Coordinates of C-alpha atoms in Angstrom, one line a residue:
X801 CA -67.5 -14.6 -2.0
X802 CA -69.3 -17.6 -1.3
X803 CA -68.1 -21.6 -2.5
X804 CA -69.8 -21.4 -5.6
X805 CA -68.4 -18.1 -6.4
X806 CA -64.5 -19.4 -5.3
X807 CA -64.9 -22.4 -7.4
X808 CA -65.7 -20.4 -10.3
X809 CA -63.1 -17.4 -9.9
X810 CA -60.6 -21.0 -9.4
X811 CA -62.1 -22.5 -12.2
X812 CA -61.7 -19.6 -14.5
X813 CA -58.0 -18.6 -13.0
X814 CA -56.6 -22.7 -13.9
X815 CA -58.7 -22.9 -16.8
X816 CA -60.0 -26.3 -15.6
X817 CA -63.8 -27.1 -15.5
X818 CA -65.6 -26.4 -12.2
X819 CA -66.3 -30.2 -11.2
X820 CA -62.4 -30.4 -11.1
X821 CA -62.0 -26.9 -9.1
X822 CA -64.2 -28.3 -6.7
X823 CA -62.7 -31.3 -6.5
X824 CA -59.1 -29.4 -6.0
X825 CA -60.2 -27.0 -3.4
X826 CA -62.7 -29.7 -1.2
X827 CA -59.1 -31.8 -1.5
X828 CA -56.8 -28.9 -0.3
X829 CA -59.5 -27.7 2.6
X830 CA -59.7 -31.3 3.6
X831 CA -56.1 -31.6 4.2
X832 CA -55.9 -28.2 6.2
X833 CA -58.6 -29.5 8.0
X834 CA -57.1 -33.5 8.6
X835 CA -53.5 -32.0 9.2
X836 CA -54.5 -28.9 11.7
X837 CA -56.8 -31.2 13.6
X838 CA -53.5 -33.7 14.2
X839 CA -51.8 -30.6 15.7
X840 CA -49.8 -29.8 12.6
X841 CA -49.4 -26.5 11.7
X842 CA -50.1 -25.6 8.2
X843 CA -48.2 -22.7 6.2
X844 CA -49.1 -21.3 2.5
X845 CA -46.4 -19.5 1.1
X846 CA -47.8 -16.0 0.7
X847 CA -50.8 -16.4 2.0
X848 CA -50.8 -17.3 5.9
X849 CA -50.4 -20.3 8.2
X850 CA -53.2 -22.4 9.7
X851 CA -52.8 -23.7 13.4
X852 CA -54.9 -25.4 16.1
X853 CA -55.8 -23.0 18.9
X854 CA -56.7 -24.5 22.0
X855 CA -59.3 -22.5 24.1
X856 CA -59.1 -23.0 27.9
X857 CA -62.6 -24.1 29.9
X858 CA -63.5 -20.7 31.3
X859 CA -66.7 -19.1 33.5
X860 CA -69.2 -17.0 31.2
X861 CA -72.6 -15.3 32.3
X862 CA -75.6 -16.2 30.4
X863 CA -77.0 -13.2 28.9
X864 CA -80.5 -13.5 29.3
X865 CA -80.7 -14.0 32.8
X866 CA -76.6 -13.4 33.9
X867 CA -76.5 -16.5 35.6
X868 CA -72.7 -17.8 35.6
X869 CA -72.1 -20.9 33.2
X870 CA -68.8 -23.1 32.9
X871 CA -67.9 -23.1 29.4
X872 CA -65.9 -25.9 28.9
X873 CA -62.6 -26.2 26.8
X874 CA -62.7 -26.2 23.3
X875 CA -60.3 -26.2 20.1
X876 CA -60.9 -24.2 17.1
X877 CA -58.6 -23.1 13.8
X878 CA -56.2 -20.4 14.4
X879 CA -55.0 -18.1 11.0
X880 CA -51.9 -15.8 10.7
X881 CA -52.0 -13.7 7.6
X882 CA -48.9 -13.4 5.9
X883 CA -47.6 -10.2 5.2
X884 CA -48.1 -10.4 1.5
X885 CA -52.1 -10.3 2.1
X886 CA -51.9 -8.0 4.7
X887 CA -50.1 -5.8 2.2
X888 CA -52.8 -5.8 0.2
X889 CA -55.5 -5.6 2.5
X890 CA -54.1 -2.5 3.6
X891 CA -52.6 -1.3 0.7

């Protein structure tokens, strides 16, 4: 599923027009986004909680010619399923 097809399949589920599911979902990413990059840990009931991971700088091999690199710390998003949706991924 792509955005387009997520702000339909919202659109249709709320029975609001797509300009406003867009509007909701760009809102509720953004404040994922703003409230995981301030360290906050986000949870959805049901669904799974967002967190900041924090990747430690760490020597890799380039793999075209192997030569050792320093690949430098980074952060990225971190997401736990909840059990709900793991029920049903495996159910």
């Amino acid at each position: 599923m792509n955005a387009s097809e997520l702000v339909d399949a919202v659109a249709s589920a709320t029975g609001t027009t797509k300009a406003e599911a867009k509007k909701i979902i760009d809102a509720t990413f953004g404040a994922i986004g703003d409230a995981v990059g301030k360290g906050e840990e986000v949870a959805v009931n049901g669904f799974g909680k967002f967190k900041l991971k924090l990747n430690v700088a760490r020597e890799g091999k380039n793999p075209r010619t192997g030569e050792p690199l320093s690949i430098p710390a980074s952060k990225g998003l971190g997401f736990s399923a909840a059990k709900a949706v793991k029920d049903k991924l495996n159910g």
